[in-house]
């Protein structure tokens, strides 16, 4: 059910509109109502809303000003105007702000309620799902950690995310996946996400991201290194993750981020808290453990996917890190070993 807020300063009009519309027939549910823009914003701060239907000419705060603030703070919310037929200038301004549609109050006098809601639901359906490729790419960009130290990258990702107008569920799915990647680099307590009360709206996610960024910058900022050096090390971490299956060599990564081998090695250890080789080993073992738990593929295939071309050497490193052979680990994780798939 899409959750709806109705805003109109005329109590009788507002109540009549809420009562006569066949909301549930179109997968809609009115969860709150307000008499002006200020009241609406106060309710939005604590209520999940997918669709805002608002009058334009209201005291205290106009519908246009309300729409401007909703567009900035809650870009995932769809907006529809409820107005008189002669408010053409205001309607034009509302459409420029991204209103999906407008309902003239004269329409409500006729038997057009179902047609109105069907039209709105259809237009929401056309815009509700973000482009799949853009969604995947954005998720990957958030999963990398360059945004923590790179101000321009951070601003770019914020702008792209707001423009996609994702639902609360889509935002949660994307950031849950990113969180799994961030936890490979930082302790979860440093990320600071309350599992019991995750953000719902984009406004809440944006506030949490800013706090997480400051916290994580503190985690990497204890050493006397410039922002440029920290940013280079973060880029190196992203390179490592992208090339984990390949033969990663420290000099190659150092060259990619424009640092000498020895200085890169020292900075990496100080900022990340692990030597370059230990860091790669730990990442590869974590990937191997995930593949052992999630697939029935052969040990040699898992070794290759984890960056170890030699199964014997992979098994040796895996046992040193976990105290178990790969096959034993798979059995302990409850994954039955079958023929390679």
Coordinates of C-alpha atoms in Angstrom, one line a residue:
X1 CA 0.0 0.0 0.0
X2 CA 1.3 3.5 -0.9
X3 CA 1.0 5.8 2.1
X4 CA -0.7 9.1 1.4
X5 CA -0.7 12.5 3.1
X6 CA -3.4 15.0 2.3
X7 CA -2.8 18.7 3.0
X8 CA -5.6 21.4 2.7
X9 CA -6.4 24.3 5.0
X10 CA -10.2 23.8 4.5
X11 CA -11.2 21.1 7.0
X12 CA -14.4 20.2 5.3
X13 CA -12.8 19.9 1.8
X14 CA -10.0 17.9 3.3
X15 CA -12.2 15.5 5.1
X16 CA -14.6 15.1 2.2
X17 CA -11.7 14.4 -0.2
X18 CA -10.3 11.7 2.2
X19 CA -13.7 10.0 2.7
X20 CA -15.0 9.9 -0.9
X21 CA -11.9 8.6 -2.7
X22 CA -11.7 4.8 -3.1
X23 CA -8.1 4.7 -1.9
X24 CA -7.7 1.0 -1.0
X25 CA -9.0 -0.1 -4.4
X26 CA -5.9 1.4 -5.9
X27 CA -3.4 0.3 -3.3
X28 CA -3.4 3.6 -1.5
X29 CA -3.9 4.4 2.2
X30 CA -4.2 7.9 3.8
X31 CA -2.0 7.8 6.9
X32 CA -2.0 11.5 7.9
X33 CA -3.5 14.9 7.1
X34 CA -2.5 18.5 7.7
X35 CA -4.0 21.9 7.4
X36 CA -0.8 23.8 6.3
X37 CA 2.7 23.3 5.1
X38 CA 4.4 23.7 8.5
X39 CA 2.2 21.0 10.0
X40 CA 2.8 18.8 7.1
X41 CA 6.6 19.0 7.5
X42 CA 6.3 18.2 11.2
X43 CA 4.3 15.1 10.4
X44 CA 6.7 14.0 7.6
X45 CA 9.6 14.0 10.0
X46 CA 8.0 11.1 11.8
X47 CA 5.8 9.4 9.3
X48 CA 6.5 7.3 6.2
X49 CA 4.8 8.9 3.2
X50 CA 5.0 7.9 -0.4
X51 CA 2.5 10.3 -1.9
X52 CA 1.7 13.9 -0.9
X53 CA -1.5 15.5 -2.2
X54 CA -1.6 19.2 -1.3
X55 CA -3.6 22.3 -1.9
X56 CA -1.6 25.3 -3.1
X57 CA -3.2 28.4 -1.7
X58 CA -2.8 27.9 2.1
X59 CA -2.0 30.3 5.0
X60 CA 1.2 29.8 7.1
X61 CA 3.0 28.0 4.3
X62 CA 1.8 27.7 0.8
X63 CA 1.6 24.4 -1.1
X64 CA 4.4 25.6 -3.4
X65 CA 6.8 26.3 -0.5
X66 CA 5.8 22.9 1.0
X67 CA 6.6 21.2 -2.3
X68 CA 10.0 22.9 -2.5
X69 CA 11.0 21.6 0.9
X70 CA 9.6 18.1 0.3
X71 CA 11.5 17.9 -3.0
X72 CA 14.7 18.8 -1.2
X73 CA 14.3 16.8 2.0
X74 CA 12.2 13.8 0.8
X75 CA 12.8 13.4 -3.0
X76 CA 11.3 9.9 -3.0
X77 CA 7.9 11.3 -2.2
X78 CA 5.5 11.7 -5.2
X79 CA 3.5 14.9 -5.3
X80 CA 0.0 15.7 -6.6
X81 CA -1.7 19.1 -6.5
X82 CA -5.3 19.5 -5.2
X83 CA -6.5 22.9 -6.4
X84 CA -9.2 25.1 -7.9
X85 CA -9.5 25.0 -11.7
X86 CA -8.5 28.7 -12.1
X87 CA -5.1 28.4 -10.3
X88 CA -3.2 27.9 -13.6
X89 CA -0.2 29.9 -12.6
X90 CA 0.2 28.0 -9.4
X91 CA -0.4 24.7 -11.2
X92 CA 2.4 25.6 -13.7
X93 CA 4.8 26.3 -10.8
X94 CA 3.8 23.0 -9.1
X95 CA 4.5 21.0 -12.3
X96 CA 7.9 22.6 -12.6
X97 CA 8.6 21.4 -9.1
X98 CA 7.9 17.8 -10.2
X99 CA 4.2 17.4 -9.4
X100 CA 2.9 14.2 -11.1
X101 CA -0.5 15.5 -11.7
X102 CA -3.2 17.9 -10.4
X103 CA -6.7 17.4 -9.3
X104 CA -9.1 20.3 -9.7
X105 CA -11.7 20.4 -7.0
X106 CA -14.4 20.7 -9.7
X107 CA -13.5 17.2 -10.8
X108 CA -14.6 15.9 -7.4
X109 CA -18.1 17.1 -8.0
X110 CA -18.5 14.5 -10.8
X111 CA -18.2 10.8 -10.7
X112 CA -14.5 10.8 -11.5
X113 CA -12.8 9.6 -8.4
X114 CA -11.7 6.2 -9.8
X115 CA -10.4 7.8 -12.9
X116 CA -8.4 10.3 -10.9
X117 CA -6.8 7.7 -8.7
X118 CA -6.1 5.4 -11.6
X119 CA -4.4 8.2 -13.4
X120 CA -2.2 9.0 -10.4
X121 CA -1.3 5.4 -9.8
X122 CA -0.4 4.9 -13.4
X123 CA 2.0 7.9 -13.3
X124 CA 3.6 6.7 -10.1
X125 CA 4.1 3.3 -11.7
X126 CA 5.9 4.9 -14.7
X127 CA 8.4 6.6 -12.3
X128 CA 8.6 4.3 -9.3
X129 CA 11.3 2.0 -10.3
X130 CA 14.7 3.5 -11.0
X131 CA 16.7 2.5 -14.0
X132 CA 18.1 -0.9 -13.2
X133 CA 21.6 -0.3 -14.6
X134 CA 21.8 3.1 -12.9
X135 CA 20.6 1.6 -9.6
X136 CA 23.3 -1.1 -9.7
X137 CA 26.0 1.3 -10.6
X138 CA 25.0 3.7 -7.8
X139 CA 25.0 0.8 -5.3
X140 CA 28.5 -0.1 -6.4
X141 CA 29.7 3.5 -6.1
X142 CA 28.3 3.7 -2.5
X143 CA 30.0 0.3 -1.7
X144 CA 33.4 1.8 -2.5
X145 CA 34.8 4.0 0.2
X146 CA 36.3 6.9 -1.8
X147 CA 33.2 9.0 -0.8
X148 CA 34.5 9.0 2.8
X149 CA 37.5 11.3 2.0
X150 CA 36.6 12.6 -1.4
X151 CA 34.3 15.6 -1.0
X152 CA 33.4 15.9 -4.7
X153 CA 32.6 12.2 -5.0
X154 CA 30.4 12.4 -1.8
X155 CA 28.5 15.4 -3.2
X156 CA 28.1 13.6 -6.6
X157 CA 26.7 10.4 -5.0
X158 CA 24.3 12.5 -2.8
X159 CA 23.0 14.3 -5.9
X160 CA 22.6 11.1 -7.9
X161 CA 20.7 9.3 -5.1
X162 CA 18.3 12.2 -4.6
X163 CA 17.6 12.4 -8.3
X164 CA 16.6 8.7 -8.5
X165 CA 13.7 9.2 -6.1
X166 CA 14.0 5.7 -4.5
X167 CA 11.5 4.2 -2.2
X168 CA 12.4 3.4 1.4
X169 CA 12.7 -0.3 0.5
X170 CA 15.0 0.5 -2.4
X171 CA 17.2 2.7 -0.3
X172 CA 17.5 0.1 2.4
X173 CA 18.4 -2.6 -0.1
X174 CA 21.1 -0.5 -1.6
X175 CA 22.7 0.6 1.7
X176 CA 22.4 -2.8 3.3
X177 CA 24.6 -4.1 0.4
X178 CA 27.0 -1.2 0.8
X179 CA 27.2 -1.7 4.6
X180 CA 28.4 -5.3 4.0
X181 CA 31.3 -3.9 2.0
X182 CA 32.1 -1.1 4.4
X183 CA 32.3 -3.6 7.3
X184 CA 35.3 -5.2 5.5
X185 CA 37.2 -2.0 6.0
X186 CA 35.9 -0.7 9.3
X187 CA 34.4 -2.1 12.5
X188 CA 30.6 -1.9 12.4
X189 CA 30.5 0.3 15.6
X190 CA 32.5 2.9 13.6
X191 CA 29.8 2.9 10.9
X192 CA 27.3 3.6 13.6
X193 CA 24.1 2.1 12.1
X194 CA 21.4 1.2 14.6
X195 CA 20.0 -2.2 13.3
X196 CA 16.8 -1.7 15.3
X197 CA 16.0 1.7 13.7
X198 CA 17.4 2.1 10.3
X199 CA 16.7 5.3 8.3
X200 CA 13.5 5.3 6.3
X201 CA 13.5 8.4 4.1
X202 CA 16.3 9.7 2.0
X203 CA 16.5 12.7 4.4
X204 CA 17.2 10.3 7.3
X205 CA 19.8 8.3 5.2
X206 CA 21.5 11.6 4.2
X207 CA 21.8 12.6 7.9
X208 CA 23.2 9.2 8.8
X209 CA 25.7 9.2 6.0
X210 CA 27.1 12.5 7.1
X211 CA 27.5 11.2 10.6
X212 CA 29.1 8.0 9.4
X213 CA 31.4 9.9 7.1
X214 CA 32.6 12.1 10.0
X215 CA 33.1 9.1 12.2
X216 CA 35.0 7.1 9.6
X217 CA 37.2 10.1 8.7
X218 CA 38.1 10.2 12.4
X219 CA 39.0 6.5 12.2
X220 CA 41.4 7.3 9.4
X221 CA 42.4 10.7 10.5
X222 CA 44.5 9.9 13.6
X223 CA 47.7 9.7 11.5
X224 CA 49.5 12.9 10.4
X225 CA 48.6 12.5 6.7
X226 CA 47.0 15.0 4.4
X227 CA 43.5 14.6 2.9
X228 CA 45.1 13.8 -0.4
X229 CA 47.1 10.9 1.0
X230 CA 44.1 9.5 2.8
X231 CA 42.1 9.8 -0.4
X232 CA 44.8 7.9 -2.3
X233 CA 44.8 5.0 0.2
X234 CA 41.0 4.8 -0.1
X235 CA 41.3 4.6 -3.8
X236 CA 43.9 1.9 -3.4
X237 CA 41.4 -0.1 -1.3
X238 CA 38.8 0.2 -4.0
X239 CA 41.3 -1.0 -6.6
X240 CA 42.1 -4.0 -4.4
X241 CA 38.5 -5.0 -4.1
X242 CA 37.9 -4.6 -7.9
X243 CA 41.0 -6.7 -8.7
X244 CA 40.8 -9.3 -5.9
X245 CA 40.8 -12.2 -8.4
X246 CA 43.9 -11.0 -10.1
X247 CA 47.6 -11.1 -9.2
X248 CA 47.7 -7.9 -7.1
X249 CA 51.1 -6.4 -6.5
X250 CA 51.9 -3.6 -4.2
X251 CA 54.0 -1.6 -6.7
X252 CA 51.3 -1.7 -9.2
X253 CA 48.6 -0.3 -6.8
X254 CA 51.1 2.3 -5.5
X255 CA 51.7 3.4 -9.0
X256 CA 48.0 3.7 -9.8
X257 CA 47.5 6.1 -6.9
X258 CA 50.7 8.1 -7.6
X259 CA 52.8 7.1 -4.6
X260 CA 56.2 5.5 -4.1
X261 CA 56.2 1.8 -3.0
X262 CA 57.7 2.4 0.4
X263 CA 55.6 5.5 1.3
X264 CA 52.5 3.7 0.1
X265 CA 53.3 0.7 2.2
X266 CA 53.7 2.9 5.3
X267 CA 50.7 5.0 4.7
X268 CA 48.5 2.0 4.0
X269 CA 49.5 0.3 7.3
X270 CA 49.0 3.4 9.3
X271 CA 45.7 4.4 7.8
X272 CA 44.0 1.0 7.3
X273 CA 45.6 -0.7 10.3
X274 CA 47.0 -3.6 8.5
X275 CA 49.9 -4.3 6.1
X276 CA 49.0 -4.4 2.4
X277 CA 49.6 -8.1 2.1
X278 CA 47.7 -9.0 5.2
X279 CA 44.8 -6.9 4.1
X280 CA 44.6 -8.7 0.7
X281 CA 44.8 -12.1 2.4
X282 CA 42.0 -11.3 4.8
X283 CA 39.7 -10.0 2.0
X284 CA 40.4 -13.1 -0.1
X285 CA 39.7 -15.4 2.8
X286 CA 36.4 -13.6 3.5
X287 CA 35.4 -14.0 -0.2
X288 CA 36.4 -17.7 -0.1
X289 CA 34.3 -18.3 3.0
X290 CA 31.3 -16.6 1.4
X291 CA 31.7 -18.8 -1.7
X292 CA 32.1 -21.9 0.3
X293 CA 28.9 -21.1 2.2
X294 CA 26.8 -20.0 -0.8
X295 CA 27.8 -22.4 -3.6
X296 CA 28.7 -26.0 -4.3
X297 CA 31.4 -25.1 -6.7
X298 CA 34.8 -27.0 -6.6
X299 CA 37.6 -25.9 -4.3
X300 CA 39.8 -25.1 -7.3
X301 CA 37.1 -22.8 -8.7
X302 CA 36.7 -21.0 -5.4
X303 CA 40.5 -20.7 -5.1
X304 CA 40.6 -19.0 -8.5
X305 CA 37.7 -16.7 -7.7
X306 CA 39.5 -15.6 -4.5
X307 CA 42.7 -14.8 -6.2
X308 CA 44.6 -18.1 -5.7
X309 CA 45.6 -19.9 -8.9
X310 CA 46.9 -22.9 -6.9
X311 CA 44.4 -24.9 -4.9
X312 CA 47.1 -26.4 -2.7
X313 CA 48.4 -23.0 -1.7
X314 CA 44.9 -21.7 -1.2
X315 CA 44.1 -24.5 1.1
X316 CA 47.2 -23.9 3.1
X317 CA 46.5 -20.1 3.5
X318 CA 42.8 -20.9 4.3
X319 CA 43.8 -23.3 7.1
X320 CA 46.3 -20.9 8.5
X321 CA 43.6 -18.2 8.7
X322 CA 40.7 -20.2 9.9
X323 CA 42.1 -23.4 11.4
X324 CA 40.1 -25.5 9.0
X325 CA 40.5 -26.9 5.5
X326 CA 38.1 -25.4 2.9
X327 CA 36.0 -28.6 2.7
X328 CA 35.7 -28.8 6.5
X329 CA 34.7 -25.2 6.6
X330 CA 32.0 -25.8 4.0
X331 CA 30.6 -28.8 6.0
X332 CA 30.6 -26.8 9.2
X333 CA 28.6 -24.0 7.5
X334 CA 26.0 -26.6 6.5
X335 CA 26.7 -26.6 2.8
X336 CA 26.6 -30.1 1.3
X337 CA 29.4 -30.7 -1.1
X338 CA 28.1 -31.9 -4.5
X339 CA 29.6 -32.1 -7.9
X340 CA 30.8 -28.8 -9.3
X341 CA 28.0 -26.7 -10.8

